[in-house]
Amino acid sequence: MSDVAHEGTSGGPPETEDTSWRKRYWKKNLRLMITLLVIWFTVSFGFGILLIEPLNNIVILGFPLGLWFAQQGSIYVFVVLILVYALWMDKIDDEFGVSERNEEGGYK
Amino acid sequence: MNETQFWTFFFIILTFGIYIIIAWRSRVKETKEFYVASQGVPTLANGAAVAADWMSAASFIGMAGLIAFLGSDGSVYLMGWTGGYVLLALLLAPYLRKWGKFTVPEFVGDRYSESVRIVAAVAAIVVSFTYVVGQMAGGGIVFSRFLGLSIEWGVVLVAVVIFIYAVLGGMKGITYTQVAQYTVLIIAYLIPAFAVAYQTTGIPVPQISYGQILAELDSLSVEFGLNEFTEAFSGRAGGQIDVFLVTLSLMLGTAGLPHVIIRFYTTKTVRGARYSAFWALFFISLLYLTAPAVGAFTKLNLLQGVQGQAPDNLPDWINTWAPTGLVTVNDDVETIGTVSNIATSGADLIVNNDILVLASPEIGGLPAPIVGLMAAGGMAAAMSTAAGLLLVISSAASHDLYFRVIKKTGASEKEQMMVGRIAMGVAILFAIWAGINPPAFVAQVVAFAFGLAAATFFPILILGIFWKKANGPGATAGMLTGLAFTGTYMIYTLEVFGTGANDHIFNVSPEGIGAIGAALNFIVIVVVSKLTAPPSEYVQEMVEEIRYPQTRKVDVRS
């Protein structure tokens, strides 16, 4: 069907291999993902839009706080969230022996 | 030739030369190189390439000006166009990389059905094409303003350089020129921003120091009949609900745009895709965190420069930009009393959003080399995005349509490459034509490409990965519902294709409707998939496989 054979996708694991780890791996992945998405929603839609007016009453270094979240703070948090996801997934990958660290990856 | 033109020529020739050298060194022979750069792009380089691919002429030239006038509500673009990367990084990039083929339509084709693939390929071409036209026109504006070249020649020159490196090097050539283009555009954006911040506040960190001028900017804005910069929900008509929906639409659209997604196919590993997403947003944030500061400083300088002045005694930059038609002054008033960015507002001084960034070095009184660098940066932003989009058009037309619908079997590697290159060439010719004669509706359609991407691609990709039972009929119905609903509302509220504009329903602007379209798409997929037969075992196994980075090694940590 495919003209490109890729590592991993070719054939899948043999029938005999124990695949119960996969459920645990996926669950950990989902839990991390949902936690990070809750933070994502809180800083952007929460602080930057829904609560922007009350937060604007607090002024720091000239910035009304709600405006700061909407134009600066949320973006800082987004960058950190993606980094935390990549680092944390490395830990989960290691735990389950599916790490790709020895092939080319991110941080040296 | 004046000093500004000299420096503009200098930087344009220097940067174009670099792009062409890179293109020659990364020319390709195989389809895997042409479409996904052999999946060998290092993480950091891919991050920079995503950033350049993503930041278009609109981000570089238009966004800060838009924020200057929208004020607080400009955050819809800031949060919308960065928050989408969180979704992309957590929900899409690693899984699509694991699946690992060439195009986005190809994924939905394998996952759902051949007909979904064809609809997706056509949608990818339409969305990307409207976007390319904006880049071409943006490049033309830079050339005509800084070099005195006609817009036509500007567009042709841009297209020729893109043609050389995109046809020669495909994804590989595009990737490495994008890395160079990112470097050029970010330097060009940051130097004037830091300089203006230092001049105005004494602190050369614009992201921090623009807080200090907000109070002054607010009172000046009110004086000239503009909304306060810091007041929430005063820049856009729709208020809080609309700001919420527009932000969401832009986020979902960002995560669903094919030219960004395919960049994640080029990394070596799934892990590489995750870190690429981090580097991508890191690089993007350097510009996005600076943009509101540039907007605020430039607007303050602009208003201070014209305050209490007679129309014949205005700062020099107004005269240099007047021939472009993007600045107009009412000569009948004694002093400038009102300022606006809206052409029909009748204000004494009307400044188009699009010139604020390009004119910011002049407005702030910075030297000529910086003005020239700004022009090279604007070109880099336009060209890098155009090239990424042209690759999507070429791959959808050749890989997803021609070799799937017209010539189904027996195409040799050589033939596939040839068709890919021809498709790229044809796309560039169309782009030149449309860049010179932009159809009237393009500017509007570009802004709504996000809503359409959100309402069509995003839900079928997400459910394709996270819900094994999502099936072909569900995806087809969902995508068509999202498209029909979103498209209808846009046509209903906008003057496009000769239709009259109607009032917004519940204050929802056409930019925000994509979020509701996406929600409908999700619901329809779930309902239809439940009512029809689930996907085959083979497809469900494929979904299972893309969730794990690789086959487990027996000896952990070898």
XYZ file of C-alpha atoms in Angstrom:
666
model
C 0.000 0.000 0.000
C 2.732 2.392 0.884
C 5.892 3.052 -1.025
C 7.744 4.218 2.031
C 8.558 1.816 4.808
C 9.042 3.658 8.042
C 10.583 2.608 11.245
C 7.970 1.433 13.682
C 4.968 1.557 11.383
C 6.068 -1.484 9.393
C 4.050 -4.374 10.707
C 3.631 -3.352 14.321
C 4.659 -5.495 17.246
C 4.460 -9.280 17.027
C 1.342 -10.872 18.516
C 3.224 -12.378 21.391
C 4.567 -9.088 22.767
C 2.980 -7.801 25.930
C 1.154 -4.599 25.000
C -0.422 -3.783 28.370
C 2.238 -1.085 28.846
C 0.620 0.832 26.037
C -2.523 1.565 28.030
C -0.465 2.906 30.908
C 1.731 4.931 28.590
C -1.253 6.480 26.837
C -2.957 7.270 30.129
C 0.118 9.093 31.414
C 0.365 11.004 28.150
C -3.288 12.037 28.330
C -3.042 13.101 31.952
C -0.040 15.330 31.221
C -1.757 16.732 28.137
C -4.965 17.613 29.971
C -3.087 19.257 32.864
C -1.141 21.437 30.455
C -4.259 22.309 28.447
C -6.046 23.440 31.612
C -3.180 25.867 32.263
C -3.261 26.910 28.592
C -6.950 27.769 28.873
C -6.633 29.514 32.236
C -3.907 31.977 31.263
C -5.300 32.853 27.833
C -9.089 32.594 27.865
C -9.297 32.900 31.659
C -6.898 35.718 32.597
C -6.588 37.317 29.147
C -10.292 37.448 28.188
C -12.868 36.374 30.789
C -11.188 37.990 33.813
C -9.325 40.767 31.994
C -11.427 43.613 33.397
C -11.082 42.807 37.119
C -7.378 41.979 36.631
C -6.811 45.331 34.932
C -7.371 47.018 38.317
C -3.987 45.687 39.377
C -1.183 47.635 37.704
C 2.418 46.367 37.667
C 5.248 48.360 36.012
C 2.612 50.346 34.157
C 0.838 47.259 32.814
C -2.745 46.586 33.836
C -2.422 42.884 34.757
C -5.218 41.635 32.484
C -3.706 43.405 29.487
C -0.297 41.981 30.399
C -1.677 38.443 30.375
C -3.445 39.053 27.078
C -0.397 40.508 25.302
C 2.638 39.047 27.102
C 2.015 36.642 29.970
C -0.013 34.064 28.081
C 2.680 33.808 25.393
C 5.439 33.217 27.958
C 3.316 30.487 29.515
C 2.632 28.862 26.107
C 6.372 28.571 25.406
C 7.005 27.032 28.823
C 4.068 24.601 28.429
C 5.480 23.144 25.225
C 8.933 22.794 26.786
C 7.481 21.066 29.849
C 5.539 18.709 27.573
C 8.662 17.743 25.598
C 10.773 17.231 28.744
C 8.074 15.309 30.594
C 7.368 13.072 27.610
C 11.088 12.223 27.544
C 10.717 10.985 31.116
C 7.652 8.922 30.233
C 9.404 7.536 27.137
C 12.385 6.491 29.264
C 10.145 4.833 31.790
C 8.503 2.685 29.120
C 11.611 2.038 27.050
C 10.431 3.869 23.961
C 12.964 6.673 24.186
C 14.439 8.032 20.987
C 17.207 9.835 22.752
C 20.015 7.990 21.001
C 18.660 8.844 17.624
C 18.545 12.501 16.807
C 16.347 14.389 19.224
C 16.031 17.752 20.831
C 18.365 18.912 23.535
C 21.818 17.532 23.536
C 19.696 56.916 -5.391
C 19.377 58.190 -1.840
C 20.952 56.666 1.233
C 17.891 54.634 2.209
C 17.648 53.118 -1.271
C 21.342 52.262 -1.227
C 21.030 50.360 2.036
C 17.828 48.675 0.906
C 19.552 47.457 -2.278
C 22.523 46.364 -0.228
C 20.487 44.225 2.175
C 18.103 42.851 -0.453
C 20.933 41.754 -2.764
C 22.926 40.317 0.138
C 20.019 38.279 1.484
C 18.761 37.101 -1.925
C 22.311 35.996 -2.734
C 22.425 33.944 0.472
C 19.082 32.279 -0.336
C 20.229 31.269 -3.804
C 23.531 29.849 -2.560
C 21.651 27.795 0.032
C 19.248 26.603 -2.669
C 22.083 25.422 -4.906
C 23.711 23.534 -2.060
C 20.495 21.763 -1.077
C 19.137 20.754 -4.499
C 17.346 17.391 -4.469
C 16.747 14.313 -6.611
C 14.150 12.208 -4.766
C 10.507 12.727 -3.776
C 11.284 12.058 -0.134
C 13.790 14.896 -0.214
C 11.450 17.078 -2.231
C 8.419 16.693 0.072
C 9.839 16.111 3.562
C 13.582 16.900 3.285
C 14.328 13.171 3.827
C 13.045 13.547 7.396
C 16.502 14.659 8.396
C 16.046 18.233 9.574
C 17.677 18.936 12.959
C 15.306 20.104 15.699
C 16.623 23.616 16.157
C 16.724 24.268 12.402
C 13.192 22.980 12.012
C 12.025 25.285 14.795
C 13.482 28.299 12.995
C 12.008 27.092 9.704
C 8.536 26.715 11.258
C 8.832 30.226 12.664
C 9.716 31.724 9.262
C 7.109 29.572 7.519
C 4.522 30.813 9.976
C 5.366 34.509 10.233
C 4.051 36.008 7.047
C 4.047 39.470 5.573
C 0.979 40.038 7.761
C 2.805 39.163 10.998
C 5.852 41.215 10.119
C 4.361 44.206 8.333
C 0.770 44.338 9.517
C 0.352 43.015 13.042
C 1.991 45.708 15.191
C 0.072 48.420 13.312
C -3.142 46.534 13.838
C -2.438 46.201 17.568
C -1.509 49.887 17.805
C -5.034 50.822 16.799
C -6.931 47.887 18.331
C -5.133 48.289 21.662
C -6.037 45.633 24.194
C -8.193 43.693 21.724
C -5.155 43.191 19.499
C -4.521 40.281 21.840
C -6.794 38.138 19.656
C -3.901 37.914 17.178
C -1.167 37.636 19.800
C -2.826 34.835 21.745
C -4.579 33.275 18.766
C -1.493 32.895 16.632
C 0.707 31.585 19.457
C -1.776 29.574 21.545
C -2.456 27.411 18.494
C 1.087 26.065 18.825
C 0.262 24.557 22.205
C -2.515 22.582 20.513
C -0.229 21.686 17.634
C 2.574 20.534 19.954
C 0.411 18.516 22.329
C -2.320 17.189 20.076
C -1.012 16.897 16.518
C 2.697 17.215 15.727
C 4.107 14.115 17.479
C 1.388 11.815 16.136
C 1.448 13.070 12.567
C 5.249 12.733 12.600
C 4.967 9.135 13.828
C 2.575 8.321 11.013
C 5.214 9.946 8.810
C 4.347 10.395 5.167
C 4.241 13.430 2.904
C 1.059 15.519 3.144
C -1.921 16.334 5.372
C -4.515 15.096 2.825
C -2.537 11.852 2.660
C -2.995 11.347 6.408
C -6.758 11.866 6.336
C -6.896 9.673 3.220
C -5.196 6.774 5.034
C -7.122 7.379 8.220
C -10.603 7.889 6.749
C -11.174 7.403 3.039
C -10.033 8.409 -0.398
C -12.867 10.922 -0.810
C -11.867 12.742 2.392
C -8.375 12.943 0.949
C -9.607 14.606 -2.222
C -11.778 17.133 -0.346
C -8.847 17.886 1.954
C -6.447 18.306 -0.980
C -8.762 20.778 -2.694
C -9.288 22.667 0.591
C -5.515 22.782 1.189
C -4.971 24.258 -2.278
C -7.685 26.915 -1.874
C -6.593 27.993 1.623
C -2.895 28.077 0.694
C -3.479 29.905 -2.541
C -5.428 32.812 -1.030
C -2.622 33.096 1.470
C 0.139 33.136 -1.173
C -1.473 36.056 -2.968
C -1.188 38.159 0.191
C 2.535 37.355 0.458
C 3.181 38.309 -3.152
C 1.329 41.584 -2.769
C 3.226 42.281 0.503
C 6.567 41.736 -1.252
C 5.454 44.056 -4.039
C 4.639 46.840 -1.551
C 8.097 46.604 0.026
C 9.784 46.838 -3.368
C 7.691 49.727 -4.578
C 8.118 51.787 -1.414
C 11.819 51.265 -0.763
C 13.263 50.804 -4.229
C 10.875 52.789 -6.347
C 10.286 49.666 -8.438
C 6.823 49.099 -9.858
C 4.708 46.595 -7.906
C 4.634 44.310 -10.979
C 8.422 44.012 -11.164
C 8.604 43.587 -7.418
C 6.228 40.621 -7.544
C 8.066 39.029 -10.492
C 11.459 39.402 -8.802
C 10.194 37.793 -5.596
C 8.628 34.958 -7.586
C 11.810 34.247 -9.568
C 13.912 33.853 -6.420
C 11.299 31.618 -4.785
C 11.054 29.615 -8.012
C 14.793 28.953 -8.008
C 15.010 27.586 -4.525
C 11.623 25.880 -4.269
C 11.822 24.013 -7.579
C 15.480 23.129 -7.164
C 15.422 22.130 -3.529
C 11.789 21.350 -2.675
C 11.258 21.008 1.063
C 14.998 20.718 1.675
C 15.826 23.984 -0.102
C 12.827 25.698 1.484
C 13.827 24.532 4.969
C 17.341 25.907 4.917
C 16.396 29.162 3.219
C 13.678 29.555 5.864
C 16.304 29.241 8.583
C 18.252 32.074 6.930
C 15.071 34.090 6.424
C 14.106 33.716 10.065
C 17.488 35.109 11.073
C 17.091 38.080 8.756
C 13.529 38.887 9.753
C 14.023 38.640 13.496
C 17.137 40.852 13.442
C 15.286 43.360 11.277
C 12.336 43.385 13.661
C 14.203 43.546 16.953
C 16.897 46.161 16.247
C 14.505 49.071 15.573
C 12.216 47.908 18.388
C 15.022 47.935 20.931
C 16.294 51.259 19.604
C 12.886 52.942 19.828
C 12.310 51.554 23.328
C 15.676 52.909 24.446
C 15.020 56.328 22.904
C 11.620 56.629 24.510
C 12.084 55.129 27.967
C 15.828 54.658 28.495
C 15.261 50.907 28.944
C 16.227 48.937 25.799
C 13.819 46.044 26.469
C 10.578 46.937 24.662
C 8.577 44.014 26.103
C 9.074 45.377 29.613
C 9.333 49.098 29.058
C 6.184 49.674 27.016
C 4.228 49.503 30.264
C 5.699 52.879 31.209
C 4.177 54.738 28.291
C 0.682 53.204 28.440
C -0.856 55.914 30.627
C 0.462 58.665 28.363
C -0.597 56.738 25.255
C -4.127 56.337 26.622
C -4.628 60.046 27.215
C -3.096 60.999 23.841
C -5.277 58.446 22.061
C -8.422 59.873 23.583
C -7.291 63.365 22.602
C -7.123 62.282 18.948
C -10.467 60.507 18.997
C -9.101 56.969 19.327
C -9.930 54.255 21.839
C -7.710 53.807 24.924
C -4.939 51.294 24.348
C -5.408 49.517 27.672
C -9.190 49.329 27.781
C -10.486 45.808 27.104
C -13.151 45.228 24.452
C -13.014 48.758 23.065
C -11.127 48.089 19.809
C -13.513 45.585 18.230
C -17.247 45.936 17.876
C -18.258 42.488 19.139
C -17.126 42.773 22.774
C -16.057 39.942 25.034
C -17.873 37.051 23.327
C -16.397 37.997 19.998
C -12.857 38.376 21.357
C -13.211 34.906 22.887
C -14.442 33.311 19.659
C -11.936 35.047 17.380
C -9.051 33.987 19.627
C -10.322 30.398 19.634
C -10.830 30.380 15.857
C -7.319 31.638 15.241
C -5.874 29.042 17.615
C -7.725 26.125 16.037
C -6.943 27.434 12.558
C -3.245 27.770 13.372
C -3.147 24.152 14.480
C -4.987 23.066 11.326
C -3.075 24.903 8.611
C -1.334 22.396 6.321
C 1.792 24.425 5.578
C 2.695 24.499 9.262
C 1.803 20.856 9.939
C 3.947 19.486 7.105
C 7.024 21.090 8.611
C 6.718 18.616 11.494
C 6.965 15.710 9.025
C 10.569 16.700 8.358
C 12.110 15.906 11.749
C 14.085 12.722 12.350
C 11.999 11.428 15.261
C 8.777 11.977 17.204
C 10.894 13.433 19.969
C 12.382 15.800 17.411
C 8.857 16.947 16.487
C 8.082 17.783 20.136
C 11.224 19.849 20.597
C 10.767 21.477 17.179
C 7.403 22.754 18.365
C 9.075 24.254 21.407
C 11.796 25.961 19.376
C 9.215 27.118 16.848
C 7.091 28.905 19.432
C 10.179 30.212 21.194
C 11.379 31.819 17.951
C 7.886 33.076 17.100
C 7.457 34.564 20.570
C 10.515 36.777 20.071
C 8.534 38.661 17.433
C 5.074 38.300 18.962
C 6.122 39.595 22.384
C 7.758 42.581 20.696
C 4.881 43.438 18.346
C 2.556 45.081 20.923
C 5.503 47.144 22.185
C 6.355 48.256 18.639
C 2.700 49.142 18.133
C 2.506 51.158 21.347
C 5.815 53.022 20.871
C 5.192 53.821 17.229
C 1.696 55.081 17.938
C 2.988 57.267 20.763
C 5.743 58.714 18.525
C 3.239 59.227 15.733
C 0.731 61.083 17.911
C 3.397 63.172 19.638
C 4.853 64.065 16.237
C 1.611 65.475 14.888
C 0.203 66.957 18.110
C -0.605 70.611 17.595
C 0.995 70.647 14.127
C -0.423 72.265 10.992
C -0.896 69.985 7.950
C 2.072 71.606 6.145
C 4.386 71.172 9.112
C 4.180 67.437 9.701
C 7.122 65.058 10.273
C 9.122 63.963 7.180
C 7.970 60.351 7.161
C 4.452 61.444 6.274
C 5.747 62.987 3.059
C 7.893 59.973 2.143
C 4.942 57.618 2.574
C 2.306 59.845 0.993
C 2.951 58.602 -2.595
C 1.953 55.042 -1.558
C -1.529 56.356 -0.740
C -1.272 54.731 2.693
C -1.119 58.074 4.537
C -3.545 60.883 3.828
C -3.706 64.334 5.384
C -6.636 66.725 5.364
C -5.020 70.016 4.313
C -8.030 72.145 5.221
C -7.665 71.999 8.996
C -5.520 74.309 11.090
C -3.930 71.657 13.264
C -4.277 67.869 13.211
C -7.074 67.126 15.644
C -8.059 63.564 14.843
C -6.115 60.489 13.718
C -7.493 57.211 12.435
C -6.512 54.020 10.634
C -9.843 53.780 8.817
C -9.881 55.295 5.322
C -13.534 56.328 5.524
C -13.371 57.848 9.023
C -12.893 61.443 7.819
C -10.106 62.023 10.378
C -7.510 64.766 9.739
C -4.687 62.240 9.466
C -5.377 58.729 8.202
C -2.596 56.151 8.584
C -2.938 52.642 7.189
C -2.066 49.842 9.680
C 0.357 48.299 7.219
C 2.911 51.085 7.224
C 3.430 51.427 10.957
C 6.130 48.769 11.195
C 7.891 49.610 7.928
C 7.851 53.289 8.779
C 8.721 52.812 12.470
C 12.477 53.474 11.982
C 11.600 56.723 10.201
C 8.900 57.668 12.702
C 11.424 57.059 15.479
C 14.177 58.862 13.527
C 16.561 55.878 13.123
C 19.412 55.807 10.539
C 19.161 54.597 6.922
C 20.832 51.147 7.284
C 18.083 50.173 9.727
C 15.403 51.243 7.268
C 17.097 49.074 4.622
C 17.320 46.127 6.982
C 13.591 46.475 7.687
C 12.861 46.107 3.970
C 14.980 42.938 3.773
C 13.147 41.601 6.841
C 9.739 42.243 5.304
C 10.838 40.444 2.136
C 12.156 37.487 4.157
C 8.841 37.163 5.986
C 6.822 37.257 2.765
C 9.085 34.881 0.821
C 9.495 32.232 3.509
C 5.746 31.898 3.966
C 5.062 31.941 0.230
C 7.543 29.115 -0.343
C 5.980 26.926 2.362
C 2.527 27.501 0.914
C 3.667 26.764 -2.631
C 5.018 23.425 -1.438
C 1.599 22.555 0.012
C -0.081 23.487 -3.258
C 2.435 21.508 -5.294
C 2.242 18.411 -3.095
C -1.566 18.464 -2.905
C -1.860 18.885 -6.670
C 0.702 16.232 -7.636
C 0.927 13.761 -4.758
C -2.713 13.821 -3.597
C -4.637 14.606 -6.769
C -2.661 13.797 -9.933
C -1.171 10.491 -8.794
C -4.355 9.431 -6.996
C -7.037 10.457 -9.424
C -5.495 10.746 -12.892
C -2.439 8.493 -13.049
C -2.993 5.953 -10.340
C -0.209 3.444 -10.936
C 3.190 3.024 -12.461
C 4.645 6.480 -11.878
C 8.411 6.283 -11.562
C 10.323 8.292 -8.986
C 11.593 10.529 -11.765
C 8.120 11.167 -13.112
C 6.768 12.016 -9.631
C 9.551 14.536 -9.147
C 8.899 16.070 -12.542
C 5.161 16.468 -11.864
C 5.890 17.901 -8.405
C 8.201 20.489 -9.932
C 5.791 21.358 -12.740
C 2.978 21.825 -10.195
C 5.256 24.152 -8.224
C 6.064 26.132 -11.373
C 2.403 26.486 -12.345
C 1.502 27.556 -8.801
C 4.178 30.263 -8.940
C 2.879 31.558 -12.281
C -0.628 31.790 -10.800
C 0.812 33.535 -7.746
C 2.560 36.134 -9.932
C -0.636 36.795 -11.835
C -2.736 37.082 -8.672
C -0.086 39.136 -6.850
C -0.145 41.715 -9.649
C -3.936 41.732 -10.003
C -5.100 40.827 -6.502
C -8.780 39.912 -6.730
C -10.780 42.280 -4.555
C -11.886 39.594 -2.142
C -8.418 38.193 -1.385
C -7.574 40.460 1.538
C -10.781 39.436 3.236
C -10.486 35.770 2.378
C -6.945 35.552 3.801
C -8.187 36.723 7.177
C -10.826 34.023 7.079
C -8.570 31.189 5.933
C -8.060 30.500 9.644
C -11.756 30.161 10.334
C -12.095 27.743 7.442
C -9.056 25.722 8.512
C -10.450 25.582 12.068
C -13.876 24.431 10.901
C -12.601 21.808 8.434
C -9.138 20.371 9.216
C -8.730 20.712 12.964
C -11.617 18.453 14.128
C -10.951 15.626 11.674
C -7.251 15.581 12.580
C -7.889 15.586 16.334
C -10.554 12.896 16.261
C -8.495 10.930 13.752
C -5.784 10.617 16.396
C -7.734 10.518 19.646
C -10.862 8.580 18.741
C -10.399 5.261 16.964
C -14.087 4.992 16.094
C -14.178 8.169 14.012
C -14.843 6.947 10.461
C -14.878 8.109 6.846
C -18.583 9.047 6.553
C -18.318 10.956 9.853
C -15.269 12.906 8.722
C -16.786 13.728 5.330
C -20.046 14.913 6.886
C -18.242 16.848 9.632
C -15.870 18.595 7.257
C -18.655 19.556 4.848
C -20.870 20.815 7.713
C -18.033 22.940 9.125
C -17.215 24.318 5.709
C -20.824 25.054 4.727
C -21.752 26.651 8.054
C -18.622 28.797 8.352
C -18.540 29.739 4.669
C -22.224 30.680 4.654
C -21.912 32.950 7.673
C -18.840 34.645 6.197
C -20.628 35.323 2.929
C -23.711 36.453 4.860
C -21.799 39.054 6.887
C -19.262 40.226 4.307
C -19.340 42.024 1.026
C -17.625 39.346 -1.004
C -18.597 38.015 -4.382
C -21.039 40.886 -4.761
C -23.243 39.927 -1.829
C -24.384 42.572 0.613
C -23.125 42.578 4.192
C -25.683 41.713 6.841
C -25.527 42.444 10.572
C -23.595 40.106 12.813
C -25.774 37.632 14.677
C -25.213 37.732 18.487
C -22.187 40.025 17.859
C -20.224 37.126 16.372
C -17.847 38.507 13.751
C -16.998 36.467 10.639
C -13.456 35.977 12.011
C -14.887 34.244 15.057
C -17.395 31.963 13.395
C -14.762 29.269 12.696
C -14.807 28.236 16.366
C -18.533 27.466 16.165
C -18.007 25.743 12.803
C -15.340 23.564 14.433
C -17.696 22.651 17.280
C -20.398 21.636 14.783
C -17.836 19.621 12.852
C -16.911 17.706 16.039
C -20.538 16.971 16.870
C -21.379 15.781 13.355
C -18.346 13.456 13.210
C -19.268 11.864 16.526
C -22.956 11.414 15.663
C -22.394 10.079 12.142
C -19.546 7.795 13.242
C -21.776 6.299 15.966
C -24.565 5.644 13.470
C -22.362 4.008 10.831
C -19.912 1.111 10.814
C -16.630 1.663 12.690
C -13.358 1.857 10.727
C -11.572 -1.360 9.758
C -9.264 -3.222 12.148
C -6.377 -2.109 9.967
C -7.183 1.595 10.428
C -7.748 1.213 14.172
C -4.388 -0.526 14.441
C -2.801 2.374 12.549
C -4.265 4.853 15.063
C -2.925 2.694 17.876
C 0.540 2.704 16.308
C 0.849 6.474 15.942
C 0.357 6.965 19.670
C 3.757 5.544 20.642
C 7.098 6.961 19.557
C 8.577 3.650 18.442
C 8.421 -0.083 18.891
C 9.458 -0.863 22.413
C 13.023 -1.958 22.913
C 13.354 -5.090 25.009
C 16.382 -3.830 26.882
C 15.340 -0.521 28.336
C 17.916 2.273 27.805
C 20.429 0.425 25.666
